[in-house]
PDB file of C-alpha atoms in Angstrom:
ATOM      1  CA  MET A   1     135.209  24.375  14.408  1.00 66.00           C
ATOM      2  CA  THR A   2     135.362  27.735  16.200  1.00 83.00           C
ATOM      3  CA  LYS A   3     136.016  27.697  19.931  1.00 92.00           C
ATOM      4  CA  PRO A   4     132.856  28.435  21.919  1.00 97.00           C
ATOM      5  CA  LYS A   5     132.564  31.314  24.341  1.00 98.00           C
ATOM      6  CA  ILE A   6     131.979  30.220  27.936  1.00 98.00           C
ATOM      7  CA  ALA A   7     129.598  31.895  30.380  1.00 98.00           C
ATOM      8  CA  PRO A   8     129.776  30.430  33.919  1.00 98.00           C
ATOM      9  CA  SER A   9     126.425  30.850  35.670  1.00 96.00           C
ATOM     10  CA  ILE A  10     126.782  32.275  39.162  1.00 97.00           C
ATOM     11  CA  LEU A  11     123.436  30.724  40.117  1.00 94.00           C
ATOM     12  CA  ALA A  12     125.596  27.710  41.025  1.00 94.00           C
ATOM     13  CA  ALA A  13     128.257  29.760  42.834  1.00 95.00           C
ATOM     14  CA  ASP A  14     128.845  29.758  46.596  1.00 94.00           C
ATOM     15  CA  PHE A  15     126.986  32.883  47.717  1.00 94.00           C
ATOM     16  CA  ASN A  16     128.841  32.846  51.035  1.00 95.00           C
ATOM     17  CA  ASN A  17     131.976  33.392  48.942  1.00 96.00           C
ATOM     18  CA  LEU A  18     130.559  35.143  45.886  1.00 96.00           C
ATOM     19  CA  GLY A  19     133.461  37.591  45.625  1.00 96.00           C
ATOM     20  CA  ARG A  20     135.905  34.672  45.567  1.00 97.00           C
ATOM     21  CA  ASP A  21     133.951  32.908  42.830  1.00 97.00           C
ATOM     22  CA  ILE A  22     133.707  36.068  40.708  1.00 98.00           C
ATOM     23  CA  GLN A  23     137.470  36.504  41.060  1.00 98.00           C
ATOM     24  CA  MET A  24     137.924  32.908  39.889  1.00 98.00           C
ATOM     25  CA  ILE A  25     135.927  33.732  36.738  1.00 98.00           C
ATOM     26  CA  ASN A  26     138.022  36.898  36.275  1.00 98.00           C
ATOM     27  CA  GLU A  27     141.181  34.803  36.295  1.00 98.00           C
ATOM     28  CA  SER A  28     139.758  32.083  34.058  1.00 98.00           C
ATOM     29  CA  GLU A  29     139.343  31.837  30.288  1.00 98.00           C
ATOM     30  CA  ALA A  30     135.601  32.546  30.587  1.00 98.00           C
ATOM     31  CA  ASP A  31     134.123  35.151  28.246  1.00 98.00           C
ATOM     32  CA  PHE A  32     131.058  36.257  30.223  1.00 98.00           C
ATOM     33  CA  ILE A  33     129.567  36.060  33.705  1.00 98.00           C
ATOM     34  CA  HIS A  34     126.033  34.679  33.384  1.00 98.00           C
ATOM     35  CA  CYS A  35     123.497  36.060  35.883  1.00 97.00           C
ATOM     36  CA  ASP A  36     120.132  34.285  36.161  1.00 96.00           C
ATOM     37  CA  VAL A  37     117.431  36.592  37.530  1.00 97.00           C
ATOM     38  CA  MET A  38     114.245  34.728  38.569  1.00 96.00           C
ATOM     39  CA  ASP A  39     111.037  36.219  39.952  1.00 96.00           C
ATOM     40  CA  GLY A  40     109.113  33.206  41.274  1.00 94.00           C
ATOM     41  CA  VAL A  41     106.278  34.058  38.860  1.00 95.00           C
ATOM     42  CA  PHE A  42     107.498  33.203  35.365  1.00 94.00           C
ATOM     43  CA  VAL A  43     109.628  30.411  36.818  1.00 93.00           C
ATOM     44  CA  PRO A  44     109.034  28.447  40.056  1.00 90.00           C
ATOM     45  CA  ASN A  45     112.022  29.857  41.882  1.00 91.00           C
ATOM     46  CA  ILE A  46     113.437  33.170  43.133  1.00 92.00           C
ATOM     47  CA  SER A  47     117.157  33.799  42.669  1.00 93.00           C
ATOM     48  CA  PHE A  48     118.497  37.349  42.940  1.00 95.00           C
ATOM     49  CA  GLY A  49     117.935  40.788  41.474  1.00 95.00           C
ATOM     50  CA  ILE A  50     119.473  44.166  40.765  1.00 97.00           C
ATOM     51  CA  PRO A  51     121.531  44.578  44.009  1.00 96.00           C
ATOM     52  CA  ILE A  52     123.468  41.340  43.371  1.00 96.00           C
ATOM     53  CA  VAL A  53     124.114  42.300  39.733  1.00 97.00           C
ATOM     54  CA  GLU A  54     125.437  45.673  40.956  1.00 97.00           C
ATOM     55  CA  HIS A  55     127.698  43.905  43.452  1.00 96.00           C
ATOM     56  CA  VAL A  56     129.027  41.493  40.840  1.00 97.00           C
ATOM     57  CA  LYS A  57     129.703  44.361  38.414  1.00 98.00           C
ATOM     58  CA  LYS A  58     131.955  46.100  40.971  1.00 97.00           C
ATOM     59  CA  ILE A  59     134.464  43.246  40.899  1.00 97.00           C
ATOM     60  CA  ALA A  60     133.797  41.637  37.506  1.00 98.00           C
ATOM     61  CA  LYS A  61     136.392  41.892  34.740  1.00 98.00           C
ATOM     62  CA  LYS A  62     134.190  40.004  32.277  1.00 98.00           C
ATOM     63  CA  PRO A  63     130.986  41.340  30.666  1.00 98.00           C
ATOM     64  CA  LEU A  64     127.777  40.530  32.533  1.00 98.00           C
ATOM     65  CA  ASP A  65     125.378  38.315  30.571  1.00 98.00           C
ATOM     66  CA  VAL A  66     122.083  38.875  32.421  1.00 98.00           C
ATOM     67  CA  HIS A  67     119.185  36.483  31.786  1.00 98.00           C
ATOM     68  CA  LEU A  68     115.804  37.797  32.947  1.00 98.00           C
ATOM     69  CA  MET A  69     113.415  34.953  33.789  1.00 97.00           C
ATOM     70  CA  ILE A  70     110.771  37.432  34.881  1.00 97.00           C
ATOM     71  CA  VAL A  71     107.389  38.788  33.807  1.00 97.00           C
ATOM     72  CA  ASN A  72     107.205  42.353  32.480  1.00 97.00           C
ATOM     73  CA  PRO A  73     110.963  42.576  31.769  1.00 97.00           C
ATOM     74  CA  GLU A  74     110.444  45.878  29.919  1.00 97.00           C
ATOM     75  CA  ASN A  75     109.901  47.569  33.307  1.00 97.00           C
ATOM     76  CA  TYR A  76     113.465  46.765  34.433  1.00 98.00           C
ATOM     77  CA  ILE A  77     115.604  47.292  31.338  1.00 98.00           C
ATOM     78  CA  GLU A  78     116.983  50.679  32.374  1.00 98.00           C
ATOM     79  CA  ALA A  79     117.659  49.435  35.915  1.00 98.00           C
ATOM     80  CA  PHE A  80     119.722  46.467  34.708  1.00 98.00           C
ATOM     81  CA  ALA A  81     121.626  48.721  32.313  1.00 98.00           C
ATOM     82  CA  GLU A  82     122.517  50.968  35.246  1.00 98.00           C
ATOM     83  CA  ALA A  83     123.435  47.881  37.317  1.00 98.00           C
ATOM     84  CA  GLY A  84     126.076  46.986  34.737  1.00 98.00           C
ATOM     85  CA  ALA A  85     124.616  44.409  32.333  1.00 98.00           C
ATOM     86  CA  SER A  86     126.403  44.233  28.977  1.00 98.00           C
ATOM     87  CA  TRP A  87     124.030  41.644  27.500  1.00 98.00           C
ATOM     88  CA  LEU A  88     120.368  41.449  28.465  1.00 98.00           C
ATOM     89  CA  THR A  89     118.216  38.421  27.655  1.00 98.00           C
ATOM     90  CA  VAL A  90     114.421  38.470  27.830  1.00 98.00           C
ATOM     91  CA  HIS A  91     112.089  35.545  27.229  1.00 98.00           C
ATOM     92  CA  TYR A  92     109.968  35.390  24.105  1.00 98.00           C
ATOM     93  CA  GLU A  93     107.239  33.908  26.312  1.00 97.00           C
ATOM     94  CA  THR A  94     107.041  37.025  28.539  1.00 97.00           C
ATOM     95  CA  CYS A  95     107.184  39.789  25.918  1.00 96.00           C
ATOM     96  CA  LEU A  96     103.903  40.982  24.422  1.00 94.00           C
ATOM     97  CA  HIS A  97     105.739  43.565  22.304  1.00 97.00           C
ATOM     98  CA  LEU A  98     109.057  41.849  21.663  1.00 98.00           C
ATOM     99  CA  HIS A  99     110.356  44.224  18.971  1.00 97.00           C
ATOM    100  CA  ARG A 100     109.782  47.224  21.250  1.00 98.00           C
ATOM    101  CA  THR A 101     111.510  45.480  24.155  1.00 98.00           C
ATOM    102  CA  VAL A 102     114.527  44.568  22.015  1.00 98.00           C
ATOM    103  CA  ASN A 103     114.804  48.193  20.894  1.00 98.00           C
ATOM    104  CA  GLN A 104     114.625  49.323  24.529  1.00 98.00           C
ATOM    105  CA  ILE A 105     117.534  47.060  25.412  1.00 98.00           C
ATOM    106  CA  ARG A 106     119.676  48.473  22.618  1.00 98.00           C
ATOM    107  CA  GLU A 107     118.673  52.066  23.387  1.00 98.00           C
ATOM    108  CA  ASN A 108     120.009  51.495  26.909  1.00 98.00           C
ATOM    109  CA  GLY A 109     123.417  50.510  25.542  1.00 98.00           C
ATOM    110  CA  MET A 110     123.204  46.746  25.939  1.00 98.00           C
ATOM    111  CA  LYS A 111     123.359  43.820  23.521  1.00 98.00           C
ATOM    112  CA  ALA A 112     119.874  42.373  22.962  1.00 98.00           C
ATOM    113  CA  SER A 113     119.148  38.677  23.399  1.00 98.00           C
ATOM    114  CA  VAL A 114     115.937  36.639  23.353  1.00 98.00           C
ATOM    115  CA  CYS A 115     115.472  33.302  25.098  1.00 98.00           C
ATOM    116  CA  LEU A 116     113.269  30.401  24.000  1.00 98.00           C
ATOM    117  CA  ASN A 117     111.963  27.786  26.413  1.00 96.00           C
ATOM    118  CA  PRO A 118     112.321  24.109  25.411  1.00 96.00           C
ATOM    119  CA  HIS A 119     108.765  23.970  24.027  1.00 95.00           C
ATOM    120  CA  THR A 120     108.986  27.181  21.960  1.00 97.00           C
ATOM    121  CA  PRO A 121     109.876  26.654  18.262  1.00 98.00           C
ATOM    122  CA  VAL A 122     112.696  28.571  16.608  1.00 98.00           C
ATOM    123  CA  ARG A 123     110.398  29.849  13.840  1.00 97.00           C
ATOM    124  CA  VAL A 124     108.797  32.428  16.177  1.00 98.00           C
ATOM    125  CA  LEU A 125     111.954  34.533  15.774  1.00 98.00           C
ATOM    126  CA  GLU A 126     111.868  34.695  11.954  1.00 97.00           C
ATOM    127  CA  ASP A 127     110.636  38.301  11.878  1.00 96.00           C
ATOM    128  CA  ILE A 128     113.107  39.633  14.452  1.00 97.00           C
ATOM    129  CA  ILE A 129     116.271  37.541  14.051  1.00 98.00           C
ATOM    130  CA  THR A 130     118.157  40.334  12.243  1.00 98.00           C
ATOM    131  CA  GLU A 131     117.500  42.672  15.195  1.00 97.00           C
ATOM    132  CA  LEU A 132     119.099  40.365  17.758  1.00 98.00           C
ATOM    133  CA  ASP A 133     122.657  40.065  19.021  1.00 98.00           C
ATOM    134  CA  MET A 134     122.047  36.641  20.545  1.00 98.00           C
ATOM    135  CA  VAL A 135     119.429  33.931  20.977  1.00 98.00           C
ATOM    136  CA  LEU A 136     119.505  31.817  24.133  1.00 98.00           C
ATOM    137  CA  LEU A 137     118.053  28.321  23.848  1.00 98.00           C
ATOM    138  CA  MET A 138     117.065  26.675  27.118  1.00 96.00           C
ATOM    139  CA  SER A 139     118.127  23.030  27.136  1.00 96.00           C
ATOM    140  CA  VAL A 140     116.319  22.471  30.456  1.00 93.00           C
ATOM    141  CA  ASN A 141     113.114  23.944  31.820  1.00 90.00           C
ATOM    142  CA  PRO A 142     114.054  27.302  33.404  1.00 83.00           C
ATOM    143  CA  GLY A 143     113.926  27.785  37.146  1.00 74.00           C
ATOM    144  CA  PHE A 144     116.467  25.414  38.680  1.00 67.00           C
ATOM    145  CA  GLY A 145     120.088  24.455  38.169  1.00 64.00           C
ATOM    146  CA  GLY A 146     121.387  20.924  37.779  1.00 64.00           C
ATOM    147  CA  GLN A 147     118.622  19.556  35.530  1.00 71.00           C
ATOM    148  CA  GLU A 148     118.998  16.856  32.899  1.00 84.00           C
ATOM    149  CA  PHE A 149     119.765  18.041  29.362  1.00 93.00           C
ATOM    150  CA  ILE A 150     116.885  17.940  26.834  1.00 94.00           C
ATOM    151  CA  HIS A 151     118.316  16.271  23.707  1.00 95.00           C
ATOM    152  CA  HIS A 152     115.869  17.915  21.307  1.00 96.00           C
ATOM    153  CA  THR A 153     118.043  21.028  21.803  1.00 97.00           C
ATOM    154  CA  TYR A 154     120.608  19.787  19.247  1.00 98.00           C
ATOM    155  CA  LYS A 155     117.931  19.916  16.544  1.00 98.00           C
ATOM    156  CA  LYS A 156     116.845  23.393  17.653  1.00 98.00           C
ATOM    157  CA  VAL A 157     120.415  24.686  17.473  1.00 98.00           C
ATOM    158  CA  LYS A 158     120.693  23.424  13.881  1.00 98.00           C
ATOM    159  CA  GLN A 159     117.327  25.000  12.983  1.00 98.00           C
ATOM    160  CA  LEU A 160     118.376  28.303  14.529  1.00 98.00           C
ATOM    161  CA  LYS A 161     121.745  28.258  12.775  1.00 98.00           C
ATOM    162  CA  LYS A 162     119.962  27.716   9.455  1.00 98.00           C
ATOM    163  CA  LEU A 163     117.640  30.665  10.148  1.00 98.00           C
ATOM    164  CA  ILE A 164     120.581  32.905  11.073  1.00 98.00           C
ATOM    165  CA  LEU A 165     122.516  32.038   7.928  1.00 97.00           C
ATOM    166  CA  GLU A 166     119.504  32.407   5.626  1.00 97.00           C
ATOM    167  CA  SER A 167     118.591  35.808   7.091  1.00 97.00           C
ATOM    168  CA  LYS A 168     122.235  36.967   7.154  1.00 97.00           C
ATOM    169  CA  SER A 169     121.862  37.782  10.842  1.00 97.00           C
ATOM    170  CA  GLU A 170     125.029  38.107  12.920  1.00 95.00           C
ATOM    171  CA  CYS A 171     123.500  36.964  16.204  1.00 97.00           C
ATOM    172  CA  LEU A 172     125.130  34.359  18.414  1.00 98.00           C
ATOM    173  CA  ILE A 173     123.547  31.132  19.646  1.00 98.00           C
ATOM    174  CA  GLU A 174     123.798  30.545  23.402  1.00 98.00           C
ATOM    175  CA  VAL A 175     122.659  27.382  25.190  1.00 98.00           C
ATOM    176  CA  ASP A 176     121.896  27.039  28.891  1.00 96.00           C
ATOM    177  CA  GLY A 177     121.193  23.882  30.873  1.00 92.00           C
ATOM    178  CA  GLY A 178     122.938  20.559  31.410  1.00 92.00           C
ATOM    179  CA  VAL A 179     126.141  21.627  29.655  1.00 95.00           C
ATOM    180  CA  ASN A 180     129.135  19.325  30.162  1.00 95.00           C
ATOM    181  CA  TYR A 181     131.944  18.024  27.928  1.00 96.00           C
ATOM    182  CA  ASP A 182     129.675  15.622  26.051  1.00 97.00           C
ATOM    183  CA  THR A 183     126.659  17.895  25.498  1.00 96.00           C
ATOM    184  CA  GLY A 184     128.912  20.923  24.977  1.00 97.00           C
ATOM    185  CA  LYS A 185     130.825  19.235  22.144  1.00 97.00           C
ATOM    186  CA  LYS A 186     127.612  18.199  20.385  1.00 97.00           C
ATOM    187  CA  LEU A 187     126.109  21.681  20.819  1.00 97.00           C
ATOM    188  CA  VAL A 188     129.151  23.361  19.270  1.00 98.00           C
ATOM    189  CA  GLU A 189     129.093  20.873  16.395  1.00 97.00           C
ATOM    190  CA  ALA A 190     125.406  21.785  15.861  1.00 97.00           C
ATOM    191  CA  GLY A 191     126.263  25.494  15.715  1.00 97.00           C
ATOM    192  CA  ALA A 192     126.252  26.894  19.263  1.00 98.00           C
ATOM    193  CA  ASP A 193     128.549  29.862  19.934  1.00 98.00           C
ATOM    194  CA  VAL A 194     128.164  30.353  23.703  1.00 98.00           C
ATOM    195  CA  LEU A 195     127.859  27.695  26.414  1.00 98.00           C
ATOM    196  CA  VAL A 196     126.404  28.533  29.811  1.00 97.00           C
ATOM    197  CA  ALA A 197     127.636  26.207  32.550  1.00 96.00           C
ATOM    198  CA  GLY A 198     126.732  26.372  36.224  1.00 93.00           C
ATOM    199  CA  SER A 199     126.842  23.162  38.247  1.00 92.00           C
ATOM    200  CA  PHE A 200     129.445  21.626  35.942  1.00 94.00           C
ATOM    201  CA  VAL A 201     131.837  24.497  36.672  1.00 96.00           C
ATOM    202  CA  PHE A 202     131.160  25.349  40.307  1.00 95.00           C
ATOM    203  CA  GLY A 203     130.629  21.757  41.402  1.00 93.00           C
ATOM    204  CA  SER A 204     134.114  20.762  40.281  1.00 94.00           C
ATOM    205  CA  GLU A 205     137.363  20.758  42.214  1.00 94.00           C
ATOM    206  CA  ASN A 206     139.066  22.887  39.556  1.00 97.00           C
ATOM    207  CA  PRO A 207     136.549  25.315  37.962  1.00 97.00           C
ATOM    208  CA  LYS A 208     139.226  27.118  35.911  1.00 97.00           C
ATOM    209  CA  GLU A 209     140.256  23.843  34.299  1.00 97.00           C
ATOM    210  CA  ILE A 210     136.634  23.014  33.478  1.00 97.00           C
ATOM    211  CA  ILE A 211     136.203  26.429  31.833  1.00 98.00           C
ATOM    212  CA  ARG A 212     139.418  26.025  29.854  1.00 97.00           C
ATOM    213  CA  ASN A 213     138.465  22.536  28.703  1.00 97.00           C
ATOM    214  CA  LEU A 214     134.994  23.689  27.621  1.00 97.00           C
ATOM    215  CA  ARG A 215     136.540  26.473  25.536  1.00 96.00           C
ATOM    216  CA  ASN A 216     138.802  23.975  23.849  1.00 95.00           C
ATOM    217  CA  ILE A 217     136.135  21.368  23.389  1.00 89.00           C
TER     218      ILE A 217
END
């Protein structure tokens, strides 16, 4: 079983000491820094936007994995590229012209990722899976950290892995929401490549150890 990549979500970081927490990720075995951008329209919460991503990029030594939980994401692709995103995730549910949006992301020099909400079936990506660098499966309803893991996600990971293999796509599978040692192990066994962890990392006494243990799960 291949070791998963780990993407700590700074939504759960201490924003009074954000620089300290970013430095912790820099020094850890994490692979990405996950940035959740929420607009209060698509999801019932507002998090942060382009200025924070720019600030994080100035001190980050890991690639920024930016997840846009916003309506009309196509209007902000260039801005997030300039802010320093390496990976940009848009929601299937917010993109009227998904293929065009994915091409826009790539044209701006970023890796393209599409996210599916818990209720959205994997099959909607059949016609675009070979164009993607990553698919993010939400294992909680987007908008808030610290939610309970939705167990149907294991089945979705297996379905997505099957689709990727059958289409000969090279895209990664990322999962976000309720990740801990137990769910993380089962997700990797099902085929997940990247685990996003927020509360589990930043709510611990030793975040670096949590990150290391997740990678070696």
